[in-house]
Short mmCIF file of C-alpha atoms and ligand atoms in Angstrom, two decimals:
data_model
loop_
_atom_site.label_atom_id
_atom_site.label_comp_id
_atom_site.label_asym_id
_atom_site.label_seq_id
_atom_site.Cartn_x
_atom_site.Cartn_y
_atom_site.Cartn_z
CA UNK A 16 108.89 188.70 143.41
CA UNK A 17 111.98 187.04 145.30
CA UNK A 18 110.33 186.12 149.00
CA UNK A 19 112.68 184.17 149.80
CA UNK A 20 116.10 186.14 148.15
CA UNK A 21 119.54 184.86 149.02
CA UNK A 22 118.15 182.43 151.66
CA UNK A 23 119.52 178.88 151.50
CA UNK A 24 117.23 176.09 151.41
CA UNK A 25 117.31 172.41 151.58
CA UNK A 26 114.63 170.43 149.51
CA UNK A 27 115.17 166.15 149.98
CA UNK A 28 113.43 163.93 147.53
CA UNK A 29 113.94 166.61 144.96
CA UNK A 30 114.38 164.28 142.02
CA UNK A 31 110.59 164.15 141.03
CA UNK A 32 106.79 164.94 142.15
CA UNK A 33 106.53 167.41 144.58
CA UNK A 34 110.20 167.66 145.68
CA UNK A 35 111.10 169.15 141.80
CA UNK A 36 107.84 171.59 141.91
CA UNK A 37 108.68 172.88 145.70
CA UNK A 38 112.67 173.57 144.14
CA UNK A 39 111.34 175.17 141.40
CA UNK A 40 109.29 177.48 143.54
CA UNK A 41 111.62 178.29 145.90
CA UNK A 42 113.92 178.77 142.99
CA UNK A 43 112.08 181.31 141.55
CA UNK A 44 111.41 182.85 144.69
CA UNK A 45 115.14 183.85 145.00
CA UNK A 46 116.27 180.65 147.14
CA UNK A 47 119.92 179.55 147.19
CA UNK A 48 119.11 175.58 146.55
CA UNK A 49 120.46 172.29 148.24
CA UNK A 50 118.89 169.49 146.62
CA UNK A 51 119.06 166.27 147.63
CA UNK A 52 118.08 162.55 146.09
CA UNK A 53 118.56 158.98 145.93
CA UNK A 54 118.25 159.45 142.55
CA UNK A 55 121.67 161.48 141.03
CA UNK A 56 120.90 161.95 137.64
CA UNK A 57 117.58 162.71 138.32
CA UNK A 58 118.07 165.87 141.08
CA UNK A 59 121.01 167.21 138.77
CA UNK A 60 118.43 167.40 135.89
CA UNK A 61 115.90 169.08 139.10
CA UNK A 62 119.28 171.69 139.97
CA UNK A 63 119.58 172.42 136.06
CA UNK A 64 115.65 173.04 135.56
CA UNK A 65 116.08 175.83 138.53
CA UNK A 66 119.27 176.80 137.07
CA UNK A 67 117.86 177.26 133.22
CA UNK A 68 114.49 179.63 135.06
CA UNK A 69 117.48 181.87 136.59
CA UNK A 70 117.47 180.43 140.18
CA UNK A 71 120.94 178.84 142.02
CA UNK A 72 120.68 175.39 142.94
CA UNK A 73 123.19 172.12 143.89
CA UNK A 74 122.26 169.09 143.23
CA UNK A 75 123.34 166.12 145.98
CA UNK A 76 122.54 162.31 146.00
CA UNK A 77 122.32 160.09 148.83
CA UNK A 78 120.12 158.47 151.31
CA UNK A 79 118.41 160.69 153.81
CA UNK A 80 117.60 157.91 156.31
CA UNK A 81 121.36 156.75 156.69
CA UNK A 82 122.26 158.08 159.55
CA UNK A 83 126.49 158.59 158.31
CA UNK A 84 125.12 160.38 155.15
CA UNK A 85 123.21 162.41 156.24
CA UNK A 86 125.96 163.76 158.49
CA UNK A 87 128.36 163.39 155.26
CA UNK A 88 125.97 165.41 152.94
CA UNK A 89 124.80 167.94 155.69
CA UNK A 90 128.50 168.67 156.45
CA UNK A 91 129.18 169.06 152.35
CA UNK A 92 126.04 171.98 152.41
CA UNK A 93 126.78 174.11 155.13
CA UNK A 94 130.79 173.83 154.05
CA UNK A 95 129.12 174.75 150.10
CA UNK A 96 126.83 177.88 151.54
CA UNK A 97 127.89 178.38 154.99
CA UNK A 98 123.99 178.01 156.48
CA UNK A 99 120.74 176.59 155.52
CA UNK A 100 117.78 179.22 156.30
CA UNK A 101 114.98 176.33 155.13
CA UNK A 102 114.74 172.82 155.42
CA UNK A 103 112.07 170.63 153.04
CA UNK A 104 111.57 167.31 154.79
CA UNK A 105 110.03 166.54 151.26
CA UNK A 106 111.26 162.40 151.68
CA UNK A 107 108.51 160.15 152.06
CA UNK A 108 106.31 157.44 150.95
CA UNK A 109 104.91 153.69 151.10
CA UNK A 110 105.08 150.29 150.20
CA UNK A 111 101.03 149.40 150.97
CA UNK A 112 99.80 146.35 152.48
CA UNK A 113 96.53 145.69 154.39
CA UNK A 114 97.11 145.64 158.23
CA UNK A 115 96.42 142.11 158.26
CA UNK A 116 98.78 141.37 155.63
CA UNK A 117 101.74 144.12 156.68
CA UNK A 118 105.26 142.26 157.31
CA UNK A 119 107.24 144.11 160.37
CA UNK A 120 110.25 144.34 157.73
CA UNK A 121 107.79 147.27 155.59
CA UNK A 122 106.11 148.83 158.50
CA UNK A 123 110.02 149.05 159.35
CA UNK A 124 110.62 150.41 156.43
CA UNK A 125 108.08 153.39 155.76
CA UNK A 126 108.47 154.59 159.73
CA UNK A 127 112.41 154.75 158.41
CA UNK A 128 111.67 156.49 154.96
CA UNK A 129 109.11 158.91 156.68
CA UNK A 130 110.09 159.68 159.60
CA UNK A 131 113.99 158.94 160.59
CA UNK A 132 114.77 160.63 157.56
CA UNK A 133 113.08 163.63 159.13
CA UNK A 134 114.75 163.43 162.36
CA UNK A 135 117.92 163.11 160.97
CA UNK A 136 117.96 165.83 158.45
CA UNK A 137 116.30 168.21 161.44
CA UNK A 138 118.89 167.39 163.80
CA UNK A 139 121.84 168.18 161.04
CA UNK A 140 120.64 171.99 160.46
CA UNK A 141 119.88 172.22 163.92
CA UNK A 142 123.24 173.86 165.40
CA UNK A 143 123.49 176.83 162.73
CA UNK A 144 120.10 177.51 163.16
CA UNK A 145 120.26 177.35 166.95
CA UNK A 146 123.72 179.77 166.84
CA UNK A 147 122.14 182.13 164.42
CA UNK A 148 118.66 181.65 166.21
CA UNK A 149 116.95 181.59 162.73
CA UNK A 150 115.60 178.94 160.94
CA UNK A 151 112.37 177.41 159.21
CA UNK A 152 111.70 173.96 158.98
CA UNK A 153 109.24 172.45 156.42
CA UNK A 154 107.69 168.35 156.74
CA UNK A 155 105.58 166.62 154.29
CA UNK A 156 102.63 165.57 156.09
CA UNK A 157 99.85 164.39 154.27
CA UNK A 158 95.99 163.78 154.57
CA UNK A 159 96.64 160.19 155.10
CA UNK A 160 96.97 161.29 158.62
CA UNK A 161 93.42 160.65 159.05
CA UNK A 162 93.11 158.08 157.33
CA UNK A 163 92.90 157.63 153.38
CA UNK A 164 89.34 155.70 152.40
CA UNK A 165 90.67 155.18 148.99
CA UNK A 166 94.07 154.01 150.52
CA UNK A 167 92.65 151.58 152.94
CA UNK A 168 89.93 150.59 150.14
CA UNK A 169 92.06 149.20 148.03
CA UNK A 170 95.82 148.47 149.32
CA UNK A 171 95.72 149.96 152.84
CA UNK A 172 98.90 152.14 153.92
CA UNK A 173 98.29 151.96 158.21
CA UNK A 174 102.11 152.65 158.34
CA UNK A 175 101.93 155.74 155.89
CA UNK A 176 99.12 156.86 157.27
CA UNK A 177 101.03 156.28 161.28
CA UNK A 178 103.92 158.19 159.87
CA UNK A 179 101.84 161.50 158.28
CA UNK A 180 100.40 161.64 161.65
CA UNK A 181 103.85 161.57 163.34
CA UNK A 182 104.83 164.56 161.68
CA UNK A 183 102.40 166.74 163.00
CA UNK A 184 103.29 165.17 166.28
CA UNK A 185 107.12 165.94 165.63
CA UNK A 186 106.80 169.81 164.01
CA UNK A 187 103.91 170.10 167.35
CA UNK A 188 107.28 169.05 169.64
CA UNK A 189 109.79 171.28 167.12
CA UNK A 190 107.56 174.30 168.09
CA UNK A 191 107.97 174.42 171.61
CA UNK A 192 112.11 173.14 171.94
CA UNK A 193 112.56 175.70 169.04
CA UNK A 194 110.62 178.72 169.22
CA UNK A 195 113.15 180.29 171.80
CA UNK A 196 115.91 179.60 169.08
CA UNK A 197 113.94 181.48 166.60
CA UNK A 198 113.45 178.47 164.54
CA UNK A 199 109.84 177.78 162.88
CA UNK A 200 108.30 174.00 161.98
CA UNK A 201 105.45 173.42 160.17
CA UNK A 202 103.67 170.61 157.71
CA UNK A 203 102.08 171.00 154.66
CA UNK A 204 99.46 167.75 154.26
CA UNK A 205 99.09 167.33 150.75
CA UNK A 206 95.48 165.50 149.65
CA UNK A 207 95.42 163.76 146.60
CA UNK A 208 97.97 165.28 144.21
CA UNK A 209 98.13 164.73 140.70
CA UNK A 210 102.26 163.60 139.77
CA UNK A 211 103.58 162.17 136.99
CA UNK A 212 103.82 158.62 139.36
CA UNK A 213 100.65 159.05 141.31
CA UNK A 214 98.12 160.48 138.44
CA UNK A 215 97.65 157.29 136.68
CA UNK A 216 96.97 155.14 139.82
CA UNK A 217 94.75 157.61 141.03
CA UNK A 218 92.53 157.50 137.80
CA UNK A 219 92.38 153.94 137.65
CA UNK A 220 90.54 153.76 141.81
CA UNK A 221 88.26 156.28 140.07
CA UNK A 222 86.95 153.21 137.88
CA UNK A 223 87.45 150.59 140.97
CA UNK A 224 86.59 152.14 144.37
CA UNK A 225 83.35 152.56 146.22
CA UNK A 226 85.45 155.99 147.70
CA UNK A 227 87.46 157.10 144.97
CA UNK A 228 89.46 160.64 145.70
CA UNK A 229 86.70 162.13 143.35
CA UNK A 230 83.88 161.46 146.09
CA UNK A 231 86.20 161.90 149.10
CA UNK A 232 87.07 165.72 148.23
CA UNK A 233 84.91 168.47 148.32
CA UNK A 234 86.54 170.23 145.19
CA UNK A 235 86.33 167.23 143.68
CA UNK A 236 89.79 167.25 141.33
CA UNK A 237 93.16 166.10 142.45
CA UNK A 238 95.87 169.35 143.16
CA UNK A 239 98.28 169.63 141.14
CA UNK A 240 102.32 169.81 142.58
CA UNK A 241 102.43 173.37 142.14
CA UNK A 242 99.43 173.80 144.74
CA UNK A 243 101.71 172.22 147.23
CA UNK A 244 104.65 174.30 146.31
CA UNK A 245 103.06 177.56 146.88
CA UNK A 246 102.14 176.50 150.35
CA UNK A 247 105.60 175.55 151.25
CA UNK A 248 106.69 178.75 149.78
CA UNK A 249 104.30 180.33 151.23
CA UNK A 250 105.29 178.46 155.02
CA UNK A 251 109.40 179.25 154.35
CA UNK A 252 108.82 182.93 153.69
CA UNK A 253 108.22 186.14 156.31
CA UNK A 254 104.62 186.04 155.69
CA UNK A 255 103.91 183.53 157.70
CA UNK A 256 106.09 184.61 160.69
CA UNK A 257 103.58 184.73 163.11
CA UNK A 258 103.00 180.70 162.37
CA UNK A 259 104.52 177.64 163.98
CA UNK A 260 103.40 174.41 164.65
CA UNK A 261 100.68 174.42 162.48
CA UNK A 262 99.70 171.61 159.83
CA UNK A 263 98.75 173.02 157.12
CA UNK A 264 96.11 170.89 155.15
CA UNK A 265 95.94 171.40 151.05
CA UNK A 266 93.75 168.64 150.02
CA UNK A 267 90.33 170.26 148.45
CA UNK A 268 88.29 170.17 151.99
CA UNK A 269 89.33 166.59 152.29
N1 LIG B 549 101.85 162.89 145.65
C1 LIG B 549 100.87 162.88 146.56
O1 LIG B 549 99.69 162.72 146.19
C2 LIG B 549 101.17 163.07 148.01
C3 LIG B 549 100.07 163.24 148.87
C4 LIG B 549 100.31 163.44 150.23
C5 LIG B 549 101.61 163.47 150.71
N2 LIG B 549 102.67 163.32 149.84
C6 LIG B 549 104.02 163.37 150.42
O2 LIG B 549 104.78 164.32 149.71
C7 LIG B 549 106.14 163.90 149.63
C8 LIG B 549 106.56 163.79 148.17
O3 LIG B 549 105.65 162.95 147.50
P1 LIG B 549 105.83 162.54 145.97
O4 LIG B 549 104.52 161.98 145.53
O5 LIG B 549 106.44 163.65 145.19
O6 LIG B 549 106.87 161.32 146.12
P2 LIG B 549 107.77 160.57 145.03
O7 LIG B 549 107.86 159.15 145.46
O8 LIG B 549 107.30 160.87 143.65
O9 LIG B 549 109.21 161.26 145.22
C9 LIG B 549 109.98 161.01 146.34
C10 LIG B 549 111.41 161.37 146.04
O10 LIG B 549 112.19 161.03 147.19
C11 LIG B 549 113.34 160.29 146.77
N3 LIG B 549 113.73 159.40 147.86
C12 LIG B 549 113.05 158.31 148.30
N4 LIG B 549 113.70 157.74 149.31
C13 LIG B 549 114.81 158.48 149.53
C14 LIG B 549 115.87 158.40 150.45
N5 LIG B 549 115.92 157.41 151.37
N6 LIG B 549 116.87 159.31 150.40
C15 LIG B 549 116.84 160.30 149.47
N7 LIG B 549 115.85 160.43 148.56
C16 LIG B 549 114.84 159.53 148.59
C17 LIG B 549 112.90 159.55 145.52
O11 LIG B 549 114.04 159.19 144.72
C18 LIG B 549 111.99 160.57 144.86
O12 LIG B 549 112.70 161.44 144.00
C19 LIG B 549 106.20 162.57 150.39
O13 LIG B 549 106.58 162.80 151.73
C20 LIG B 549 104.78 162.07 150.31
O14 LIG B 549 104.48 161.17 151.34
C21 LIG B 549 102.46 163.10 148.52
#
């Protein structure tokens, strides 16, 4: 199977967790690979992992929410493949605090890391996209747009949770300016998922919480990266060309 043969695609955050399972899926699916990363060493070893299963892949490092980067890296892509067919917004994260505790300096901080990175990584593929009127675009969203109980339980995350609910706001807005270029945007909204950093903090609220992810999800296990992988694959390929705007949730029932 090759769904996604000879297309170019852009995964950020690809150093680790989900951004190294979605590159090695679209790897294998046939995908010409972009990889990006604060983290060098780490998304060469990503680029050499898709390399050593037979797949193509470059491996970049900077920082997706600086604005001059962006527009340095972006420029070094499209001049390396000559057009990006699929972008991963895969960047994102947290530093927690309770609302009553959160300091303005890290609510800055995770709207920047979640969502300008985003925006500015969007608005770089943009113009080939637009000119060739073909395009998929791909955010991490995550079920902490309703609202985690375990989350808010034990260190809270209202700016994490603000920002996974901003991208379904942003791919909702992508759909309508874009459709008429031919351009999809979706989310995937990852529940709980099982990675090397999150697994062990997840099993230890399973001994604290009064709503551990065990009792919060109807399957009642944590995914594992590959589940979120296949969705994305399954979002950047032609069978799911009659879908846009859309959120996709794959969290268990959660
Ligand atoms: N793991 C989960 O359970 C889970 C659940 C829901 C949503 N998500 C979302 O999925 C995405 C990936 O999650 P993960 O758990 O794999 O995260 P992670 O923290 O393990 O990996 C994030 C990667 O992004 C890189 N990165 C961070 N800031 C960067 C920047 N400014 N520029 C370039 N690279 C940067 C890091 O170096 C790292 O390799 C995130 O958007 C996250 O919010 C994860």
């Amino acid at each position: 199977m090759a769904r996604l043969k000879d297309r170019v695609a852009i995964v950020t955050g690809a150093a680790q967790g989900l951004g190294r399972a979605i590159a090695l899926k679209l790897g294998a699916e046939g995908a010409r690979l972009a990889l990006l990363d604060m983290q060098a060493e780490a998304v060469a070893e990503t680029a050499a992992l898709v390399k050593a299963a037979g797949g193509e892949a470059v491996a970049w490092s900077g920082d997706v929410t600086d604005e001059a980067t962006v527009t340095d890296l972006f420029g070094r892509i499209h001049a390396h493949y000559g057009q990006v067919d699929v972008l991963v917004n895969n960047v994102g994260g947290s530093r927690n605090m309770k609302i009553w505790e959160m300091t303005a300096e890290v609510w800055d901080f995770t709207i920047r890391l979640n969502l300008r990175s985003a925006f500015l990584c969007t608005r770089a593929v943009l113009p080939g996209m637009m000119a060739r009127k073909s395009g998929n675009i791909i955010c991490l969203s995550s079920g902490a747009k309703e609202g985690t109980p375990w989350t808010a339980e034990d260190t809270g995350a209202p700016a994490y949770s603000t920002c996974k609910a901003g991208i379904h706001g942003f791919i909702r807005d992508l759909c309508w300016e874009l459709s008429p270029y031919g351009i999809r945007a979706n989310a995937v909204a990852p529940g709980p998922i099982g990675t090397t950093k999150n697994a062990p903090l997840f099993a230890s609220q399973e001994e604290r919480l009064v709503h551990p992810p065990s009792r919060m999800v109807p399957m009642v296990r944590l995914g594992q990266p590959h589940e979120i992988a296949d969705a994305v694959c399954f979002l950047a390929s032609d069978e799911s060309s009659y879908i846009t705007g859309v959120t996709l949730d794959v969290a268990g029932g959660r």
